[in-house]
XYZ file of C-alpha atoms in Angstrom:
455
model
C 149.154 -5.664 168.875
C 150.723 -2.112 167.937
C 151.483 0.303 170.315
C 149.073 3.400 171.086
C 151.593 6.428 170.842
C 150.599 9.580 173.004
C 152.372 12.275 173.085
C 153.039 16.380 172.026
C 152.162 14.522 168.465
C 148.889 13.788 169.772
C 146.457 10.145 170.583
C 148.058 7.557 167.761
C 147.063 4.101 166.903
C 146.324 1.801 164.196
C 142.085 1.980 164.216
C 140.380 -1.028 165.607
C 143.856 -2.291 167.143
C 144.706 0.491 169.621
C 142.824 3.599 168.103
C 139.624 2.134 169.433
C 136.139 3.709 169.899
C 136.554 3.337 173.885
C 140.216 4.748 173.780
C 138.987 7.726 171.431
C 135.940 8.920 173.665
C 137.546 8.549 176.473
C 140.728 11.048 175.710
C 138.115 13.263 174.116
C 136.454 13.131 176.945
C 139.020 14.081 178.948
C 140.028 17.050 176.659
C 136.433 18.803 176.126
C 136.934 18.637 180.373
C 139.639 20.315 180.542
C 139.513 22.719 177.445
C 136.100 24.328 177.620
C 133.506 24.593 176.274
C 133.917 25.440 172.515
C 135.605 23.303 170.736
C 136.456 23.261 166.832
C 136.855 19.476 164.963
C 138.379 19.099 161.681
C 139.720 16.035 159.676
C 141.975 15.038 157.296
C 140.449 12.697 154.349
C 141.414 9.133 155.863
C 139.243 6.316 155.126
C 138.546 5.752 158.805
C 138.377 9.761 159.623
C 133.984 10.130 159.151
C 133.808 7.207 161.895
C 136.267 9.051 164.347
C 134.867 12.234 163.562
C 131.194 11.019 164.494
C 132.031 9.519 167.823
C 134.691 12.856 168.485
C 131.662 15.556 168.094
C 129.457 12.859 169.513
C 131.672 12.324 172.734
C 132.164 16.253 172.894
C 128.382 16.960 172.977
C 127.455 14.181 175.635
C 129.763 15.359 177.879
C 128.272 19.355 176.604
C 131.123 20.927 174.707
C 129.994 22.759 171.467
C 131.202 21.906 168.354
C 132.222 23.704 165.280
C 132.465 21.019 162.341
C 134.780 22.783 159.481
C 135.243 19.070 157.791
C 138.088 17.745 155.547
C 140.745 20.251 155.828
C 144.643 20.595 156.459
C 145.541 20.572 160.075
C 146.602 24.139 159.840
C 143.729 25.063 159.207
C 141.871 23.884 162.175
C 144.520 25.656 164.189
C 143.660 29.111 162.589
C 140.069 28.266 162.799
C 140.386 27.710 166.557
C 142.047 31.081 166.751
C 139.520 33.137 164.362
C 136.151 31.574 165.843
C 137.961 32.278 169.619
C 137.166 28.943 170.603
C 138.514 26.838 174.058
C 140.375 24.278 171.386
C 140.241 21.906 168.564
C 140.730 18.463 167.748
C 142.469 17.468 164.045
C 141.670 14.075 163.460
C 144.528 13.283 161.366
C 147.452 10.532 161.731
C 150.137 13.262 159.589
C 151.774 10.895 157.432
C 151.361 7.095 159.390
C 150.269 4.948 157.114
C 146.413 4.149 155.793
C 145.664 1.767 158.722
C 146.549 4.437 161.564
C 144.546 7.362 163.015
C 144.824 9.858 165.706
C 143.890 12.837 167.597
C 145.891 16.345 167.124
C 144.641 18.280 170.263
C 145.043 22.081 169.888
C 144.690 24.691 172.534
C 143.155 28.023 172.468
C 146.008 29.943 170.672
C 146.280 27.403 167.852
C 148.799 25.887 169.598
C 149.385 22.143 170.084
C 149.290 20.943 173.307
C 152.679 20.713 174.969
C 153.727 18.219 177.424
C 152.100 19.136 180.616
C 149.270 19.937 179.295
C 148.928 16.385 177.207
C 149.872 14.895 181.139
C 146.540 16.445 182.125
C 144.378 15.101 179.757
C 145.967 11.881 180.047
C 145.355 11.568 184.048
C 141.666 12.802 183.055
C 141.242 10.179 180.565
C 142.725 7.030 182.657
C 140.665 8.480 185.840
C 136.767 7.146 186.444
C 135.440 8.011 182.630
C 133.820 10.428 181.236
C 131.474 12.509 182.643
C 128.276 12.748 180.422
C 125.533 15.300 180.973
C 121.584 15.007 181.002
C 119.706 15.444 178.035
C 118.981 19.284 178.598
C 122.558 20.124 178.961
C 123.776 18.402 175.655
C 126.279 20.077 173.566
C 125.108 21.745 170.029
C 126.686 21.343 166.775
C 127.413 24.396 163.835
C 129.004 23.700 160.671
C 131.320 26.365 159.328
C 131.944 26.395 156.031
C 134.368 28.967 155.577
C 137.885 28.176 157.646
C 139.523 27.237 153.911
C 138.737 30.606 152.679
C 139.825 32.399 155.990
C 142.768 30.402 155.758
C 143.427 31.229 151.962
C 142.840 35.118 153.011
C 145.554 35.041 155.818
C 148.137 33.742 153.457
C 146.888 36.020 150.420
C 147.285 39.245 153.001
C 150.656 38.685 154.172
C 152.534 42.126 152.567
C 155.173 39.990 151.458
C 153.097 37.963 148.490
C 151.998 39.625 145.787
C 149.541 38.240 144.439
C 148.557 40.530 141.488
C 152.137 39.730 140.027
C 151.963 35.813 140.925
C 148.871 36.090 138.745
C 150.376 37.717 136.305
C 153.359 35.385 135.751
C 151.322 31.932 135.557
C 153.754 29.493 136.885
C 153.161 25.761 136.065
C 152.774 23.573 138.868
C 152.788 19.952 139.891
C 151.372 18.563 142.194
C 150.392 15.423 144.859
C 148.450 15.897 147.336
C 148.083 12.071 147.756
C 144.710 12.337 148.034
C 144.635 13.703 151.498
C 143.059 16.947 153.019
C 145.598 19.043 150.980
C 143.187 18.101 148.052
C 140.397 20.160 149.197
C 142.946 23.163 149.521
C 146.002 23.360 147.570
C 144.677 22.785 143.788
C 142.450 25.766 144.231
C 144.568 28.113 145.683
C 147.303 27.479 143.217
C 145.045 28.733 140.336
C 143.928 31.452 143.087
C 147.407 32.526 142.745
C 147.258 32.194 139.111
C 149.276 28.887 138.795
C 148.340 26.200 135.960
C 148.343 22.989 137.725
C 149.106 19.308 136.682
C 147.258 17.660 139.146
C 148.002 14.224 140.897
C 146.083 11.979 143.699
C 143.957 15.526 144.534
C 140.996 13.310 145.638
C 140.226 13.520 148.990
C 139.139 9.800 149.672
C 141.910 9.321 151.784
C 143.308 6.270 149.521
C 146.727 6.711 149.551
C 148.094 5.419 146.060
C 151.843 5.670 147.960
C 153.862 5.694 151.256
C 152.297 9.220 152.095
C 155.421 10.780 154.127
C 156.704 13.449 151.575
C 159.610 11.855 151.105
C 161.783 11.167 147.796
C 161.568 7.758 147.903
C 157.676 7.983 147.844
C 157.817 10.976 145.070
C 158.546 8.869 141.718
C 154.871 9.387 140.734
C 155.248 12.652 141.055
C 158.697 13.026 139.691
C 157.313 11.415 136.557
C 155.094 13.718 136.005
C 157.405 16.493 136.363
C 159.513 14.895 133.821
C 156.649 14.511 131.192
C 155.598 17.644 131.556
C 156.953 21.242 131.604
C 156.349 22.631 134.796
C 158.189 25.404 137.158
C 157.969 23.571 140.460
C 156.572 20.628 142.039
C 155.197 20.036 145.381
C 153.799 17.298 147.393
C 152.274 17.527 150.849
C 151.260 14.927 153.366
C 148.073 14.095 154.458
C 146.911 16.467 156.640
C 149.000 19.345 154.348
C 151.886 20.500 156.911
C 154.871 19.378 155.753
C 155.945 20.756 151.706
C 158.151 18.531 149.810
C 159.652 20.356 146.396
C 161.125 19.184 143.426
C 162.471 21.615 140.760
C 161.671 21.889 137.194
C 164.377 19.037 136.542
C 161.893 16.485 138.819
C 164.641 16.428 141.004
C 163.251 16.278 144.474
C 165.169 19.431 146.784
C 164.979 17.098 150.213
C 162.360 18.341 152.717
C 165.258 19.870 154.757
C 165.133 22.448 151.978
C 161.480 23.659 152.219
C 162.427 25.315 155.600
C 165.725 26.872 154.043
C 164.198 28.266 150.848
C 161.416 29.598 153.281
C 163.773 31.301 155.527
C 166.601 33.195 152.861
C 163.498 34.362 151.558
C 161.547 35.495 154.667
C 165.195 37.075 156.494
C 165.545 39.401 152.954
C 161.839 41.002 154.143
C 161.876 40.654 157.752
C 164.997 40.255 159.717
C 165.188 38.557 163.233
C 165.238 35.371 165.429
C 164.388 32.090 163.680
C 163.984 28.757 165.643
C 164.128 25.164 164.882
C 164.365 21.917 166.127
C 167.599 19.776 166.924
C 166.804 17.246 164.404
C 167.477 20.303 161.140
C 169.810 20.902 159.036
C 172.590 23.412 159.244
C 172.138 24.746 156.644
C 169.271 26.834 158.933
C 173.021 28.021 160.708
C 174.368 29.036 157.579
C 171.905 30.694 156.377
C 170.423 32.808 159.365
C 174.292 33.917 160.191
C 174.884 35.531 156.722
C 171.789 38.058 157.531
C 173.444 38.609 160.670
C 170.672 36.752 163.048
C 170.355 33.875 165.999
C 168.927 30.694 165.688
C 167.391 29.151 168.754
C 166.525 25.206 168.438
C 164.106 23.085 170.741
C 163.305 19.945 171.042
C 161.679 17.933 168.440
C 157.999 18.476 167.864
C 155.677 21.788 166.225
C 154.654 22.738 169.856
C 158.418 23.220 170.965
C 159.212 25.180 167.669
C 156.215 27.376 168.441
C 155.917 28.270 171.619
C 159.856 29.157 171.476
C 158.926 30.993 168.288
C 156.439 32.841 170.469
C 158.549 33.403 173.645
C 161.314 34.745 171.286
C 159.267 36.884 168.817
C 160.639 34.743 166.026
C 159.981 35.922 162.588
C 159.737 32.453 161.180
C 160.918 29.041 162.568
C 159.427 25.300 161.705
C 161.191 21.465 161.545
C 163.802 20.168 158.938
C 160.585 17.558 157.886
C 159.161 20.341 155.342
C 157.296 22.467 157.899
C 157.435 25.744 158.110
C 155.683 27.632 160.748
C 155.296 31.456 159.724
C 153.772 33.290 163.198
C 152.680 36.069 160.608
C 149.842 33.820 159.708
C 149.362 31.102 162.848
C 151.918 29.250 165.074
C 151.710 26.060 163.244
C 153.542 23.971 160.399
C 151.514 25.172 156.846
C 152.490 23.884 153.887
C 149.764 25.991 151.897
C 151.818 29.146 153.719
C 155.182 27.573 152.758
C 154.322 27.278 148.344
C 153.071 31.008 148.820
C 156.577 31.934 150.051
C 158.132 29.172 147.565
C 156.496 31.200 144.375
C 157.281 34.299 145.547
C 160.634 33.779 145.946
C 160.837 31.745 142.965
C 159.353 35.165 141.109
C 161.680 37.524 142.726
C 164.591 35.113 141.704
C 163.727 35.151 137.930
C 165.071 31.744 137.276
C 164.983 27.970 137.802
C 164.478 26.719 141.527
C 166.855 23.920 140.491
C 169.496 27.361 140.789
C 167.821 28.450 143.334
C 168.441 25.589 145.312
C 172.025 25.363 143.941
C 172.278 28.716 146.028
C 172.035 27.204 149.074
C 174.275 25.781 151.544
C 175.492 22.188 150.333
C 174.572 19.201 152.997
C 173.335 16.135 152.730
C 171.148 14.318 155.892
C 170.539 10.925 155.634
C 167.569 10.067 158.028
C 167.443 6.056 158.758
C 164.575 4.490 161.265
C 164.650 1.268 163.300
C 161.986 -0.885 164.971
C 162.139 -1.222 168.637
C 159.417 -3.560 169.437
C 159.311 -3.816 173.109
C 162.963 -2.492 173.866
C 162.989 0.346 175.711
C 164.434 3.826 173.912
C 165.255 5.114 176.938
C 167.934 2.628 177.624
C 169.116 2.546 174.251
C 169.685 6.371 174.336
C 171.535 5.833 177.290
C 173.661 3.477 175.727
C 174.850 5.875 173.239
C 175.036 8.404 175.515
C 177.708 5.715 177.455
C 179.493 5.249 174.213
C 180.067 8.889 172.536
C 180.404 10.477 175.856
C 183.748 11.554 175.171
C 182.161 13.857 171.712
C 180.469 16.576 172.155
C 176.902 15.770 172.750
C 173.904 17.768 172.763
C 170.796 16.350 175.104
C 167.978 18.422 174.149
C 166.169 15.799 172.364
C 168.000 12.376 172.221
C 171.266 12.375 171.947
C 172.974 14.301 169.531
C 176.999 14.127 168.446
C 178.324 17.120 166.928
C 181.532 16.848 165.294
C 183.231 19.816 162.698
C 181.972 19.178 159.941
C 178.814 16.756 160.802
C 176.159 15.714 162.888
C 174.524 12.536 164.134
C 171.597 12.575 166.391
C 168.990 9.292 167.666
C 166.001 10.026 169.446
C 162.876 8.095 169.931
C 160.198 9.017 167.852
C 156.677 11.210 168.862
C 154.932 9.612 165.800
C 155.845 5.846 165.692
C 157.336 2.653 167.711
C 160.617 3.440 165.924
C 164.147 4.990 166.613
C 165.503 7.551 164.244
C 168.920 8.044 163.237
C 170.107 11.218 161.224
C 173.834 11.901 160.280
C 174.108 15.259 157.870
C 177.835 16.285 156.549
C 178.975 17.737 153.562
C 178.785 14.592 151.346
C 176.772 12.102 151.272
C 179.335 9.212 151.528
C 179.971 10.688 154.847
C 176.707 10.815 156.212
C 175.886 7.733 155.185
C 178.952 6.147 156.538
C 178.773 7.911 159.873
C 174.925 7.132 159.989
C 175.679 3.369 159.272
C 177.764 3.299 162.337
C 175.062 4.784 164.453
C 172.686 2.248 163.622
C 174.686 -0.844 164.456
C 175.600 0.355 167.572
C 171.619 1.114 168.099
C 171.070 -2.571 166.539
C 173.450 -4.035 168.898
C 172.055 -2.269 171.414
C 168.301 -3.376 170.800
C 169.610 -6.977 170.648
C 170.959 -6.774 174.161
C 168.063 -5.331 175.365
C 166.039 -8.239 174.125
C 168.160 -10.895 176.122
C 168.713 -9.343 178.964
């Protein structure tokens, strides 16, 4: 049996093993509760999302929330949606990029804002208390379809004063794309030729069949990097399912590693707007690098949007987001938006006047490998601790996991929000360092798990 995963990430499981309809009603339950009455539901375009979606704005009305149904659509746009319709919350039913066989529940509060940790403790409690509490029949919830959170969305990003989109238009850049046949599919193609792009399409059928791995990673990208490579195109991008994380790959089909989304995004944002950017522990520093030369602080959180956002907020950020190709742009809505994160990409790709492969060669030099390891039952609290014992002589960061920061690299394991795994990330200047250094990490975490197991 797989392992239901709750946390800032949201309600995750692998449907009819621990994403069941009991376990889904009843943390619904518990959030329409808590939240209010209004609530807005979205989904991505998983095979399984129609049946969750039916008992979520089923569960919601017997228990008399409201619902606004806005359909197949990224998860940053429910989050603006929740904000523009001034409702109590919103539930994305969306497992991000976990494989075809997994679902889950994003739950959003009434800024846009995932839930952070005390919050998700409450609805927890309310959902292992007695059950839900369903109203009579004259007290049942009502349901409104809104059609038009895409195009709200699409307006927020085509206002921003730094996007011009009468020159985008004019310059026609050619586009790839994969939108692996998530929610991105219903979004992305159209506002690409919005903005005047031709586009080479790929997977852009939202029927939630996933013809790869759908984590934006370049290991999963050779489809698209073929395409790129029989075809001449300015950029590429590929999003995950539920469209907010932004993978790139230049004209060349050479993928620019996700850690580069957020980098491009902020040289280009500090030019228009200086001040404060924040990110998590787990990104590169090239972030550092960057934000210094314009003569600004970075601030970094803990791992997870809802840490990057609320800082963002706290600090009046200008722009912040996660080294995993999400880039969170408080302009628009405190949330990771990949659709928010091409705009900037063509802009500054038009303002540069040549290839993003240069563009990219303009950037700080690291490489970060990023390596994952089953736990199974093993606790990753002990095995952090373990490290912790071993490095504790290095300097060490504890913010999320347990970080080792040497001169001219990084290492860093934490337990994961999304999966039953532990990651490891080393970055350095090469990457025969980082993978050496990561290497090491993981057999100590190997060794570790395999003590675990006999003790």
């Amino acid at each position: 049996m797989s392992r239901l995963m709750v946390s800032v990430s949201g309600i995750r499981g692998v449907v009819g093993d621990t994403f069941t309809p009991p376990v889904i009603q009843k943390y619904v339950a518990a959030f329409g509760k808590i939240m209010g009455k209004k609530i807005v539901v979205g989904r991505d375009s998983r095979v399984t999302g129609s049946m969750v979606e039916h008992l979520v704005i089923g569960t919601l009305n017997a228990i008399g929330c409201d619902v606004s149904i806005i359909g197949i659509c990224p998860t940053p746009t429910v989050q603006l949606a929740v904000e523009n319709l001034h409702a109590d919350g919103g539930i994305a039913i969306t497992a991000s990029h976990n494989p075809i066989e997994w679902n889950a529940l994003k739950l959003i509060d009434p800024d846009g804002l995932f839930l952070d940790e005390e919050s998700s403790a409450a609805i927890v409690a309310g959902a292992d208390s007695t059950g839900p509490e369903y109203v009579t029949w004259d007290k049942i919830g009502r349901c409104e379809e809104y059609p038009y959170a895409i195009r709200d969305h699409k307006e927020a990003i085509f206002n921003l004063p730094y996007v011009d989109v009468p020159a985008l238009r004019k310059r026609r850049f050619r586009v790839a794309l994969d939108c692996v046949n998530g929610a991105g599919a219903v979004f992305l193609p159209e506002f690409l030729r919005d903005l005047g792009c031709e586009v080479v399409e790929l997977n852009t059928v939202p029927n939630g069949m996933f013809p790869h791995t759908p984590e934006p990673v370049p290991e999963n990208l050779t489809g698209l990097i073929n395409v790129v490579k029989s075809n001449s195109v300015d950029v590429a991008f590929a999003v995950d399912p539920d469209s907010d994380r932004l993978a790139i790959l230049s004209e060349k089909g050479e993928p620019l590693v996700e850690e580069y989304t957020l980098a491009l995004a902020v040289k280009f944002f500090l030019a228009k707007k200086p001040g404060t950017v924040v990110v998590n522990a787990s990104t590169t520093r090239a972030i550092d690098d960057i934000v210094h030369s314009f003569g600004e602080k970075v601030i970094r959180t803990k791992v997870g949007e809802v840490h990057v956002a609320k800082r963002i907020r706290e600090e009046h950020a200008v722009i912040g987001g996660e080294g995993n190709g999400g880039v969170i742009l408080p302009d628009v809505h405190l949330g990771r938006d990949a659709p928010v994160a091409v705009a900037l990409t063509l802009q500054h790709l038009l303002e540069f006047g040549k290839p993003i492969s240069e563009l990219r060669a303009g950037l700080p030099q690291y490489v970060i490998v990023k390596k994952k390891i089953k736990i199974g039952r093993s606790n990753p609290d002990e095995i952090l601790a373990g490290i912790k014992e071993n490095h504790e002589y290095e300097q060490l960061d504890l913010i999320d996991g347990v970080k080792i920061n040497r001169e001219k690299s990084w290492l860093q394991l934490r337990k994961s929000n999304t999966e039953p795994i532990i990651r490891v990330f080393a970055e350095a200047p090469t990457r025969e360092q980082a993978e050496a250094e990561s290497s090491e990490l993981f057999a100590e975490v190997k060794k570790l798990i395999i003590s675990s197991c006999k003790s």
